JSON list of C-alpha atoms in Angstrom, two decimals:
[
{"chain": "K", "resi": 1, "resn": "UNK", "atom": "CA", "xyz": [137.65, -3.21, -187.01]},
{"chain": "K", "resi": 2, "resn": "UNK", "atom": "CA", "xyz": [135.51, -5.60, -185.04]},
{"chain": "K", "resi": 3, "resn": "UNK", "atom": "CA", "xyz": [135.74, -5.39, -181.31]},
{"chain": "K", "resi": 4, "resn": "UNK", "atom": "CA", "xyz": [134.46, -5.95, -177.83]},
{"chain": "K", "resi": 5, "resn": "UNK", "atom": "CA", "xyz": [134.12, -2.77, -175.80]},
{"chain": "K", "resi": 6, "resn": "UNK", "atom": "CA", "xyz": [134.06, -2.59, -172.02]},
{"chain": "K", "resi": 7, "resn": "UNK", "atom": "CA", "xyz": [132.67, 0.67, -170.75]},
{"chain": "K", "resi": 8, "resn": "UNK", "atom": "CA", "xyz": [135.30, 1.41, -168.10]},
{"chain": "K", "resi": 9, "resn": "UNK", "atom": "CA", "xyz": [139.04, 0.69, -167.91]},
{"chain": "K", "resi": 10, "resn": "UNK", "atom": "CA", "xyz": [139.32, 1.56, -164.22]},
{"chain": "K", "resi": 11, "resn": "UNK", "atom": "CA", "xyz": [136.60, 1.66, -161.58]},
{"chain": "K", "resi": 12, "resn": "UNK", "atom": "CA", "xyz": [136.69, 2.34, -157.84]},
{"chain": "K", "resi": 13, "resn": "UNK", "atom": "CA", "xyz": [133.63, 1.46, -155.80]},
{"chain": "K", "resi": 14, "resn": "UNK", "atom": "CA", "xyz": [132.76, 1.26, -152.12]},
{"chain": "K", "resi": 15, "resn": "UNK", "atom": "CA", "xyz": [131.88, -1.88, -150.21]},
{"chain": "K", "resi": 16, "resn": "UNK", "atom": "CA", "xyz": [128.18, -2.60, -150.43]},
{"chain": "K", "resi": 17, "resn": "UNK", "atom": "CA", "xyz": [127.57, -0.66, -153.64]},
{"chain": "K", "resi": 18, "resn": "UNK", "atom": "CA", "xyz": [125.75, -2.23, -156.58]},
{"chain": "K", "resi": 19, "resn": "UNK", "atom": "CA", "xyz": [128.17, -2.24, -159.52]},
{"chain": "K", "resi": 20, "resn": "UNK", "atom": "CA", "xyz": [127.42, -2.62, -163.21]},
{"chain": "K", "resi": 21, "resn": "UNK", "atom": "CA", "xyz": [130.09, -3.62, -165.73]},
{"chain": "K", "resi": 22, "resn": "UNK", "atom": "CA", "xyz": [129.02, -3.22, -169.33]},
{"chain": "K", "resi": 23, "resn": "UNK", "atom": "CA", "xyz": [130.25, -5.05, -172.40]},
{"chain": "K", "resi": 24, "resn": "UNK", "atom": "CA", "xyz": [129.23, -4.47, -176.02]},
{"chain": "K", "resi": 25, "resn": "UNK", "atom": "CA", "xyz": [130.29, -6.40, -179.13]},
{"chain": "K", "resi": 26, "resn": "UNK", "atom": "CA", "xyz": [129.72, -5.48, -182.76]},
{"chain": "K", "resi": 27, "resn": "UNK", "atom": "CA", "xyz": [130.35, -8.89, -184.35]},
{"chain": "K", "resi": 28, "resn": "UNK", "atom": "CA", "xyz": [126.84, -10.33, -184.08]},
{"chain": "K", "resi": 29, "resn": "UNK", "atom": "CA", "xyz": [128.23, -13.09, -181.86]},
{"chain": "K", "resi": 30, "resn": "UNK", "atom": "CA", "xyz": [125.83, -15.38, -180.05]},
{"chain": "K", "resi": 31, "resn": "UNK", "atom": "CA", "xyz": [128.08, -16.19, -177.12]},
{"chain": "K", "resi": 32, "resn": "UNK", "atom": "CA", "xyz": [129.33, -13.76, -174.52]},
{"chain": "K", "resi": 33, "resn": "UNK", "atom": "CA", "xyz": [131.40, -14.40, -171.41]},
{"chain": "K", "resi": 34, "resn": "UNK", "atom": "CA", "xyz": [132.52, -12.71, -168.22]},
{"chain": "K", "resi": 35, "resn": "UNK", "atom": "CA", "xyz": [135.82, -13.71, -166.59]},
{"chain": "K", "resi": 36, "resn": "UNK", "atom": "CA", "xyz": [137.75, -12.41, -163.67]},
{"chain": "K", "resi": 37, "resn": "UNK", "atom": "CA", "xyz": [141.53, -12.52, -163.72]},
{"chain": "K", "resi": 38, "resn": "UNK", "atom": "CA", "xyz": [143.65, -12.66, -160.57]},
{"chain": "K", "resi": 39, "resn": "UNK", "atom": "CA", "xyz": [147.41, -13.22, -160.22]},
{"chain": "K", "resi": 40, "resn": "UNK", "atom": "CA", "xyz": [148.25, -16.90, -160.06]},
{"chain": "K", "resi": 41, "resn": "UNK", "atom": "CA", "xyz": [144.67, -17.98, -160.72]},
{"chain": "K", "resi": 42, "resn": "UNK", "atom": "CA", "xyz": [144.42, -17.26, -164.43]},
{"chain": "K", "resi": 43, "resn": "UNK", "atom": "CA", "xyz": [141.01, -16.61, -165.96]},
{"chain": "K", "resi": 44, "resn": "UNK", "atom": "CA", "xyz": [137.98, -17.89, -164.10]},
{"chain": "K", "resi": 45, "resn": "UNK", "atom": "CA", "xyz": [134.58, -17.95, -165.77]},
{"chain": "K", "resi": 46, "resn": "UNK", "atom": "CA", "xyz": [131.85, -16.12, -163.87]},
{"chain": "K", "resi": 47, "resn": "UNK", "atom": "CA", "xyz": [128.87, -16.34, -166.25]},
{"chain": "K", "resi": 48, "resn": "UNK", "atom": "CA", "xyz": [128.23, -16.85, -169.91]},
{"chain": "K", "resi": 49, "resn": "UNK", "atom": "CA", "xyz": [125.34, -16.37, -172.28]},
{"chain": "K", "resi": 50, "resn": "UNK", "atom": "CA", "xyz": [124.67, -18.20, -175.53]},
{"chain": "K", "resi": 51, "resn": "UNK", "atom": "CA", "xyz": [121.64, -16.18, -176.58]},
{"chain": "K", "resi": 52, "resn": "UNK", "atom": "CA", "xyz": [119.56, -13.17, -175.64]},
{"chain": "K", "resi": 53, "resn": "UNK", "atom": "CA", "xyz": [118.02, -13.57, -172.19]},
{"chain": "K", "resi": 54, "resn": "UNK", "atom": "CA", "xyz": [119.88, -16.87, -171.72]},
{"chain": "K", "resi": 55, "resn": "UNK", "atom": "CA", "xyz": [122.59, -17.27, -169.11]},
{"chain": "K", "resi": 56, "resn": "UNK", "atom": "CA", "xyz": [124.53, -20.02, -167.42]},
{"chain": "K", "resi": 57, "resn": "UNK", "atom": "CA", "xyz": [126.70, -20.03, -164.35]},
{"chain": "K", "resi": 58, "resn": "UNK", "atom": "CA", "xyz": [130.40, -20.47, -164.76]},
{"chain": "K", "resi": 59, "resn": "UNK", "atom": "CA", "xyz": [132.88, -21.61, -162.16]},
{"chain": "K", "resi": 60, "resn": "UNK", "atom": "CA", "xyz": [132.56, -18.71, -159.70]},
{"chain": "K", "resi": 61, "resn": "UNK", "atom": "CA", "xyz": [129.08, -17.12, -159.98]},
{"chain": "K", "resi": 62, "resn": "UNK", "atom": "CA", "xyz": [128.61, -16.33, -156.28]},
{"chain": "K", "resi": 63, "resn": "UNK", "atom": "CA", "xyz": [128.11, -12.63, -155.65]},
{"chain": "K", "resi": 64, "resn": "UNK", "atom": "CA", "xyz": [127.46, -11.86, -159.32]},
{"chain": "K", "resi": 65, "resn": "UNK", "atom": "CA", "xyz": [124.53, -11.75, -161.70]},
{"chain": "K", "resi": 66, "resn": "UNK", "atom": "CA", "xyz": [124.24, -10.94, -165.40]},
{"chain": "K", "resi": 67, "resn": "UNK", "atom": "CA", "xyz": [121.83, -9.45, -167.86]},
{"chain": "K", "resi": 68, "resn": "UNK", "atom": "CA", "xyz": [121.55, -9.91, -171.61]},
{"chain": "K", "resi": 69, "resn": "UNK", "atom": "CA", "xyz": [118.55, -8.04, -172.99]},
{"chain": "K", "resi": 70, "resn": "UNK", "atom": "CA", "xyz": [120.10, -7.44, -176.41]},
{"chain": "K", "resi": 71, "resn": "UNK", "atom": "CA", "xyz": [122.41, -9.63, -178.45]},
{"chain": "K", "resi": 72, "resn": "UNK", "atom": "CA", "xyz": [125.26, -7.13, -178.48]},
{"chain": "K", "resi": 73, "resn": "UNK", "atom": "CA", "xyz": [125.28, -6.27, -174.76]},
{"chain": "K", "resi": 74, "resn": "UNK", "atom": "CA", "xyz": [126.18, -8.38, -171.76]},
{"chain": "K", "resi": 75, "resn": "UNK", "atom": "CA", "xyz": [126.23, -6.80, -168.31]},
{"chain": "K", "resi": 76, "resn": "UNK", "atom": "CA", "xyz": [127.87, -8.10, -165.17]},
{"chain": "K", "resi": 77, "resn": "UNK", "atom": "CA", "xyz": [126.29, -7.00, -161.88]},
{"chain": "K", "resi": 78, "resn": "UNK", "atom": "CA", "xyz": [127.89, -7.09, -158.47]},
{"chain": "K", "resi": 79, "resn": "UNK", "atom": "CA", "xyz": [124.87, -7.03, -156.20]},
{"chain": "K", "resi": 80, "resn": "UNK", "atom": "CA", "xyz": [126.79, -5.79, -153.13]},
{"chain": "K", "resi": 81, "resn": "UNK", "atom": "CA", "xyz": [130.44, -5.20, -153.86]},
{"chain": "K", "resi": 82, "resn": "UNK", "atom": "CA", "xyz": [132.99, -6.62, -151.46]},
{"chain": "K", "resi": 83, "resn": "UNK", "atom": "CA", "xyz": [136.75, -6.17, -151.22]},
{"chain": "K", "resi": 84, "resn": "UNK", "atom": "CA", "xyz": [137.36, -9.75, -152.42]},
{"chain": "K", "resi": 85, "resn": "UNK", "atom": "CA", "xyz": [135.79, -8.77, -155.73]},
{"chain": "K", "resi": 86, "resn": "UNK", "atom": "CA", "xyz": [138.67, -6.42, -156.45]},
{"chain": "K", "resi": 87, "resn": "UNK", "atom": "CA", "xyz": [139.99, -7.84, -159.70]},
{"chain": "K", "resi": 88, "resn": "UNK", "atom": "CA", "xyz": [140.44, -7.45, -163.45]},
{"chain": "K", "resi": 89, "resn": "UNK", "atom": "CA", "xyz": [137.22, -8.30, -165.28]},
{"chain": "K", "resi": 90, "resn": "UNK", "atom": "CA", "xyz": [137.36, -9.44, -168.88]},
{"chain": "K", "resi": 91, "resn": "UNK", "atom": "CA", "xyz": [134.48, -9.73, -171.29]},
{"chain": "K", "resi": 92, "resn": "UNK", "atom": "CA", "xyz": [134.68, -11.94, -174.39]},
{"chain": "K", "resi": 93, "resn": "UNK", "atom": "CA", "xyz": [132.46, -13.00, -177.25]},
{"chain": "K", "resi": 94, "resn": "UNK", "atom": "CA", "xyz": [132.48, -15.83, -179.77]},
{"chain": "K", "resi": 95, "resn": "UNK", "atom": "CA", "xyz": [130.48, -17.21, -182.62]},
{"chain": "K", "resi": 96, "resn": "UNK", "atom": "CA", "xyz": [128.56, -20.48, -182.34]},
{"chain": "K", "resi": 97, "resn": "UNK", "atom": "CA", "xyz": [128.68, -22.02, -185.78]},
{"chain": "K", "resi": 98, "resn": "UNK", "atom": "CA", "xyz": [128.71, -25.59, -186.99]},
{"chain": "K", "resi": 99, "resn": "UNK", "atom": "CA", "xyz": [131.78, -25.04, -189.13]},
{"chain": "K", "resi": 100, "resn": "UNK", "atom": "CA", "xyz": [135.05, -25.54, -187.28]},
{"chain": "K", "resi": 101, "resn": "UNK", "atom": "CA", "xyz": [136.64, -22.82, -189.37]},
{"chain": "K", "resi": 102, "resn": "UNK", "atom": "CA", "xyz": [133.96, -20.34, -188.35]},
{"chain": "K", "resi": 103, "resn": "UNK", "atom": "CA", "xyz": [134.30, -21.30, -184.71]},
{"chain": "K", "resi": 104, "resn": "UNK", "atom": "CA", "xyz": [138.04, -21.27, -184.95]},
{"chain": "K", "resi": 105, "resn": "UNK", "atom": "CA", "xyz": [138.42, -17.60, -184.31]},
{"chain": "K", "resi": 106, "resn": "UNK", "atom": "CA", "xyz": [138.13, -18.44, -180.65]},
{"chain": "K", "resi": 107, "resn": "UNK", "atom": "CA", "xyz": [137.19, -15.60, -178.41]},
{"chain": "K", "resi": 108, "resn": "UNK", "atom": "CA", "xyz": [137.49, -11.87, -178.94]},
{"chain": "K", "resi": 109, "resn": "UNK", "atom": "CA", "xyz": [138.29, -10.09, -175.71]},
{"chain": "K", "resi": 110, "resn": "UNK", "atom": "CA", "xyz": [137.64, -6.59, -174.45]},
{"chain": "K", "resi": 111, "resn": "UNK", "atom": "CA", "xyz": [140.43, -4.55, -172.90]},
{"chain": "K", "resi": 112, "resn": "UNK", "atom": "CA", "xyz": [139.29, -5.32, -169.37]},
{"chain": "K", "resi": 113, "resn": "UNK", "atom": "CA", "xyz": [137.96, -3.34, -166.42]},
{"chain": "K", "resi": 114, "resn": "UNK", "atom": "CA", "xyz": [140.16, -3.11, -163.36]},
{"chain": "K", "resi": 115, "resn": "UNK", "atom": "CA", "xyz": [137.77, -2.86, -160.44]},
{"chain": "K", "resi": 116, "resn": "UNK", "atom": "CA", "xyz": [138.89, -1.82, -156.98]},
{"chain": "K", "resi": 117, "resn": "UNK", "atom": "CA", "xyz": [136.44, -2.14, -154.09]},
{"chain": "K", "resi": 118, "resn": "UNK", "atom": "CA", "xyz": [137.40, -0.09, -151.03]},
{"chain": "A", "resi": 1, "resn": "UNK", "atom": "CA", "xyz": [136.96, -32.75, -165.48]},
{"chain": "A", "resi": 2, "resn": "UNK", "atom": "CA", "xyz": [138.86, -31.45, -168.47]},
{"chain": "A", "resi": 3, "resn": "UNK", "atom": "CA", "xyz": [141.80, -29.27, -167.63]},
{"chain": "A", "resi": 4, "resn": "UNK", "atom": "CA", "xyz": [144.63, -27.24, -169.12]},
{"chain": "A", "resi": 5, "resn": "UNK", "atom": "CA", "xyz": [148.02, -27.09, -167.43]},
{"chain": "A", "resi": 6, "resn": "UNK", "atom": "CA", "xyz": [150.70, -24.54, -168.12]},
{"chain": "A", "resi": 7, "resn": "UNK", "atom": "CA", "xyz": [153.72, -26.01, -166.47]},
{"chain": "A", "resi": 8, "resn": "UNK", "atom": "CA", "xyz": [155.65, -22.79, -165.86]},
{"chain": "A", "resi": 9, "resn": "UNK", "atom": "CA", "xyz": [154.11, -19.78, -164.16]},
{"chain": "A", "resi": 10, "resn": "UNK", "atom": "CA", "xyz": [157.14, -17.59, -165.00]},
{"chain": "A", "resi": 11, "resn": "UNK", "atom": "CA", "xyz": [159.80, -17.87, -167.68]},
{"chain": "A", "resi": 12, "resn": "UNK", "atom": "CA", "xyz": [162.67, -15.35, -167.67]},
{"chain": "A", "resi": 13, "resn": "UNK", "atom": "CA", "xyz": [164.92, -15.29, -170.75]},
{"chain": "A", "resi": 14, "resn": "UNK", "atom": "CA", "xyz": [167.48, -13.01, -172.33]},
{"chain": "A", "resi": 15, "resn": "UNK", "atom": "CA", "xyz": [166.81, -11.13, -175.52]},
{"chain": "A", "resi": 16, "resn": "UNK", "atom": "CA", "xyz": [167.49, -13.13, -178.73]},
{"chain": "A", "resi": 17, "resn": "UNK", "atom": "CA", "xyz": [167.35, -16.44, -176.85]},
{"chain": "A", "resi": 18, "resn": "UNK", "atom": "CA", "xyz": [164.88, -19.16, -177.87]},
{"chain": "A", "resi": 19, "resn": "UNK", "atom": "CA", "xyz": [161.89, -19.85, -175.67]},
{"chain": "A", "resi": 20, "resn": "UNK", "atom": "CA", "xyz": [159.33, -22.62, -175.17]},
{"chain": "A", "resi": 21, "resn": "UNK", "atom": "CA", "xyz": [156.15, -22.20, -173.14]},
{"chain": "A", "resi": 22, "resn": "UNK", "atom": "CA", "xyz": [154.58, -25.51, -172.24]},
{"chain": "A", "resi": 23, "resn": "UNK", "atom": "CA", "xyz": [150.90, -26.46, -172.30]},
{"chain": "A", "resi": 24, "resn": "UNK", "atom": "CA", "xyz": [149.29, -29.83, -171.61]},
{"chain": "A", "resi": 25, "resn": "UNK", "atom": "CA", "xyz": [145.61, -30.73, -171.59]},
{"chain": "A", "resi": 26, "resn": "UNK", "atom": "CA", "xyz": [143.64, -33.59, -170.15]},
{"chain": "A", "resi": 27, "resn": "UNK", "atom": "CA", "xyz": [142.09, -35.31, -173.14]},
{"chain": "A", "resi": 28, "resn": "UNK", "atom": "CA", "xyz": [142.92, -35.56, -176.82]},
{"chain": "A", "resi": 29, "resn": "UNK", "atom": "CA", "xyz": [139.41, -36.27, -178.10]},
{"chain": "A", "resi": 30, "resn": "UNK", "atom": "CA", "xyz": [138.57, -33.73, -180.82]},
{"chain": "A", "resi": 31, "resn": "UNK", "atom": "CA", "xyz": [140.33, -30.68, -179.41]},
{"chain": "A", "resi": 32, "resn": "UNK", "atom": "CA", "xyz": [140.79, -27.18, -180.70]},
{"chain": "A", "resi": 33, "resn": "UNK", "atom": "CA", "xyz": [143.80, -25.39, -179.28]},
{"chain": "A", "resi": 34, "resn": "UNK", "atom": "CA", "xyz": [144.66, -21.72, -178.87]},
{"chain": "A", "resi": 35, "resn": "UNK", "atom": "CA", "xyz": [147.38, -19.49, -177.51]},
{"chain": "A", "resi": 36, "resn": "UNK", "atom": "CA", "xyz": [146.56, -15.98, -176.39]},
{"chain": "A", "resi": 37, "resn": "UNK", "atom": "CA", "xyz": [148.89, -13.15, -175.36]},
{"chain": "A", "resi": 38, "resn": "UNK", "atom": "CA", "xyz": [148.13, -10.41, -172.86]},
{"chain": "A", "resi": 39, "resn": "UNK", "atom": "CA", "xyz": [150.28, -7.30, -172.73]},
{"chain": "A", "resi": 40, "resn": "UNK", "atom": "CA", "xyz": [150.21, -5.23, -169.51]},
{"chain": "A", "resi": 41, "resn": "UNK", "atom": "CA", "xyz": [146.84, -3.63, -168.81]},
{"chain": "A", "resi": 42, "resn": "UNK", "atom": "CA", "xyz": [145.26, -5.02, -171.96]},
{"chain": "A", "resi": 43, "resn": "UNK", "atom": "CA", "xyz": [142.84, -7.76, -172.90]},
{"chain": "A", "resi": 44, "resn": "UNK", "atom": "CA", "xyz": [143.85, -11.05, -174.51]},
{"chain": "A", "resi": 45, "resn": "UNK", "atom": "CA", "xyz": [144.80, -11.29, -178.19]},
{"chain": "A", "resi": 46, "resn": "UNK", "atom": "CA", "xyz": [144.79, -14.45, -180.26]},
{"chain": "A", "resi": 47, "resn": "UNK", "atom": "CA", "xyz": [148.35, -15.53, -181.08]},
{"chain": "A", "resi": 48, "resn": "UNK", "atom": "CA", "xyz": [147.66, -18.73, -182.99]},
{"chain": "A", "resi": 49, "resn": "UNK", "atom": "CA", "xyz": [145.29, -21.69, -183.16]},
{"chain": "A", "resi": 50, "resn": "UNK", "atom": "CA", "xyz": [145.11, -25.33, -184.13]},
{"chain": "A", "resi": 51, "resn": "UNK", "atom": "CA", "xyz": [141.86, -26.62, -185.59]},
{"chain": "A", "resi": 52, "resn": "UNK", "atom": "CA", "xyz": [142.96, -29.48, -187.83]},
{"chain": "A", "resi": 53, "resn": "UNK", "atom": "CA", "xyz": [145.55, -30.42, -190.44]},
{"chain": "A", "resi": 54, "resn": "UNK", "atom": "CA", "xyz": [149.24, -29.70, -190.02]},
{"chain": "A", "resi": 55, "resn": "UNK", "atom": "CA", "xyz": [150.39, -30.14, -186.45]},
{"chain": "A", "resi": 56, "resn": "UNK", "atom": "CA", "xyz": [152.80, -27.21, -186.71]},
{"chain": "A", "resi": 57, "resn": "UNK", "atom": "CA", "xyz": [150.95, -23.93, -186.50]},
{"chain": "A", "resi": 58, "resn": "UNK", "atom": "CA", "xyz": [152.45, -20.51, -187.15]},
{"chain": "A", "resi": 59, "resn": "UNK", "atom": "CA", "xyz": [151.09, -17.38, -185.55]},
{"chain": "A", "resi": 60, "resn": "UNK", "atom": "CA", "xyz": [151.80, -13.69, -185.28]},
{"chain": "A", "resi": 61, "resn": "UNK", "atom": "CA", "xyz": [155.05, -12.14, -184.10]},
{"chain": "A", "resi": 62, "resn": "UNK", "atom": "CA", "xyz": [157.16, -15.16, -185.13]},
{"chain": "A", "resi": 63, "resn": "UNK", "atom": "CA", "xyz": [155.57, -17.61, -182.69]},
{"chain": "A", "resi": 64, "resn": "UNK", "atom": "CA", "xyz": [154.71, -21.18, -183.56]},
{"chain": "A", "resi": 65, "resn": "UNK", "atom": "CA", "xyz": [153.22, -24.14, -181.73]},
{"chain": "A", "resi": 66, "resn": "UNK", "atom": "CA", "xyz": [153.12, -27.87, -182.28]},
{"chain": "A", "resi": 67, "resn": "UNK", "atom": "CA", "xyz": [150.14, -30.09, -181.57]},
{"chain": "A", "resi": 68, "resn": "UNK", "atom": "CA", "xyz": [151.23, -33.44, -180.16]},
{"chain": "A", "resi": 69, "resn": "UNK", "atom": "CA", "xyz": [148.22, -35.72, -179.80]},
{"chain": "A", "resi": 70, "resn": "UNK", "atom": "CA", "xyz": [150.01, -38.61, -178.11]},
{"chain": "A", "resi": 71, "resn": "UNK", "atom": "CA", "xyz": [151.47, -36.33, -175.43]},
{"chain": "A", "resi": 72, "resn": "UNK", "atom": "CA", "xyz": [148.36, -34.11, -175.26]},
{"chain": "A", "resi": 73, "resn": "UNK", "atom": "CA", "xyz": [150.57, -31.05, -175.56]},
{"chain": "A", "resi": 74, "resn": "UNK", "atom": "CA", "xyz": [150.54, -27.78, -177.47]},
{"chain": "A", "resi": 75, "resn": "UNK", "atom": "CA", "xyz": [153.82, -26.04, -176.66]},
{"chain": "A", "resi": 76, "resn": "UNK", "atom": "CA", "xyz": [154.53, -22.51, -177.87]},
{"chain": "A", "resi": 77, "resn": "UNK", "atom": "CA", "xyz": [157.95, -21.64, -179.28]},
{"chain": "A", "resi": 78, "resn": "UNK", "atom": "CA", "xyz": [159.91, -18.72, -180.65]},
{"chain": "A", "resi": 79, "resn": "UNK", "atom": "CA", "xyz": [163.49, -19.06, -181.91]},
{"chain": "A", "resi": 80, "resn": "UNK", "atom": "CA", "xyz": [164.60, -15.56, -180.87]},
{"chain": "A", "resi": 81, "resn": "UNK", "atom": "CA", "xyz": [162.65, -13.35, -178.47]},
{"chain": "A", "resi": 82, "resn": "UNK", "atom": "CA", "xyz": [162.54, -9.57, -178.21]},
{"chain": "A", "resi": 83, "resn": "UNK", "atom": "CA", "xyz": [161.98, -7.26, -175.27]},
{"chain": "A", "resi": 84, "resn": "UNK", "atom": "CA", "xyz": [158.54, -6.52, -176.72]},
{"chain": "A", "resi": 85, "resn": "UNK", "atom": "CA", "xyz": [157.53, -10.18, -176.25]},
{"chain": "A", "resi": 86, "resn": "UNK", "atom": "CA", "xyz": [157.34, -9.60, -172.51]},
{"chain": "A", "resi": 87, "resn": "UNK", "atom": "CA", "xyz": [153.75, -10.48, -171.68]},
{"chain": "A", "resi": 88, "resn": "UNK", "atom": "CA", "xyz": [151.55, -13.17, -170.16]},
{"chain": "A", "resi": 89, "resn": "UNK", "atom": "CA", "xyz": [150.66, -16.10, -172.40]},
{"chain": "A", "resi": 90, "resn": "UNK", "atom": "CA", "xyz": [147.58, -18.27, -172.00]},
{"chain": "A", "resi": 91, "resn": "UNK", "atom": "CA", "xyz": [146.90, -21.67, -173.49]},
{"chain": "A", "resi": 92, "resn": "UNK", "atom": "CA", "xyz": [143.22, -22.49, -174.11]},
{"chain": "A", "resi": 93, "resn": "UNK", "atom": "CA", "xyz": [141.39, -25.61, -175.23]},
{"chain": "A", "resi": 94, "resn": "UNK", "atom": "CA", "xyz": [137.94, -26.34, -176.59]},
{"chain": "A", "resi": 95, "resn": "UNK", "atom": "CA", "xyz": [136.76, -29.94, -176.62]},
{"chain": "A", "resi": 96, "resn": "UNK", "atom": "CA", "xyz": [134.51, -31.34, -179.34]},
{"chain": "A", "resi": 97, "resn": "UNK", "atom": "CA", "xyz": [131.36, -29.34, -179.99]},
{"chain": "A", "resi": 98, "resn": "UNK", "atom": "CA", "xyz": [131.71, -27.44, -176.73]},
{"chain": "A", "resi": 99, "resn": "UNK", "atom": "CA", "xyz": [132.14, -23.81, -177.69]},
{"chain": "A", "resi": 100, "resn": "UNK", "atom": "CA", "xyz": [133.54, -22.87, -174.32]},
{"chain": "A", "resi": 101, "resn": "UNK", "atom": "CA", "xyz": [137.27, -22.41, -173.88]},
{"chain": "A", "resi": 102, "resn": "UNK", "atom": "CA", "xyz": [139.13, -23.66, -170.84]},
{"chain": "A", "resi": 103, "resn": "UNK", "atom": "CA", "xyz": [142.19, -21.58, -170.03]},
{"chain": "A", "resi": 104, "resn": "UNK", "atom": "CA", "xyz": [145.45, -22.44, -168.38]},
{"chain": "A", "resi": 105, "resn": "UNK", "atom": "CA", "xyz": [146.65, -20.24, -165.53]},
{"chain": "A", "resi": 106, "resn": "UNK", "atom": "CA", "xyz": [149.09, -18.38, -167.72]},
{"chain": "A", "resi": 107, "resn": "UNK", "atom": "CA", "xyz": [152.85, -18.08, -168.13]},
{"chain": "A", "resi": 108, "resn": "UNK", "atom": "CA", "xyz": [154.56, -14.75, -167.59]},
{"chain": "A", "resi": 109, "resn": "UNK", "atom": "CA", "xyz": [157.36, -14.39, -170.12]},
{"chain": "A", "resi": 110, "resn": "UNK", "atom": "CA", "xyz": [159.93, -11.77, -169.15]},
{"chain": "A", "resi": 111, "resn": "UNK", "atom": "CA", "xyz": [162.57, -10.90, -171.73]},
{"chain": "A", "resi": 112, "resn": "UNK", "atom": "CA", "xyz": [165.64, -9.23, -170.26]},
{"chain": "A", "resi": 113, "resn": "UNK", "atom": "CA", "xyz": [168.27, -7.20, -172.16]}
]
């Protein structure tokens, strides 16, 4: 069964720590995404990557960075964690193909990492 | 900017009642439309999608949605809901060749006994 795996379901970190959230997909997808999800705000895109070593800022990149050294892995880095980064973080991947039918699977999501910064 | 609007943030219904979750988007030019469901403490799962062809799309768990180009809407419906349908539902849109999805803010469906 194809999937997107996020390394931690729950994480508690201290203010000021450097935090790494890992995401791995086994579908050979080109595109990978990091979202944060907060009540009433829906899903907000932090960063995405459409190829190895390529990245683009999403809607709320401040305080975050990303790394994509291999096609299957996309890491989200909180350089200095703050309490306002307490949230649910969702990783997703998708295929970039010319065929609508191939693209039509949309995104495949991981189970999420609930991060609490204290 | 292109946007997706889910008109109801919360929808409470009784078991076996019909339900409609509403979704509107900002432009009808070459869109691909999706509904995702998120059960508590889980990631999002694809419920159904519209790419082309018939405007009535059927998905998993008895849900269906209708693409209405003139009203730029993609409302989700189920004729009879179960307790297990309690979840948050997200509408998402991709425009043209843009592979990125834009999500609505979600609708929390609560099914009461």
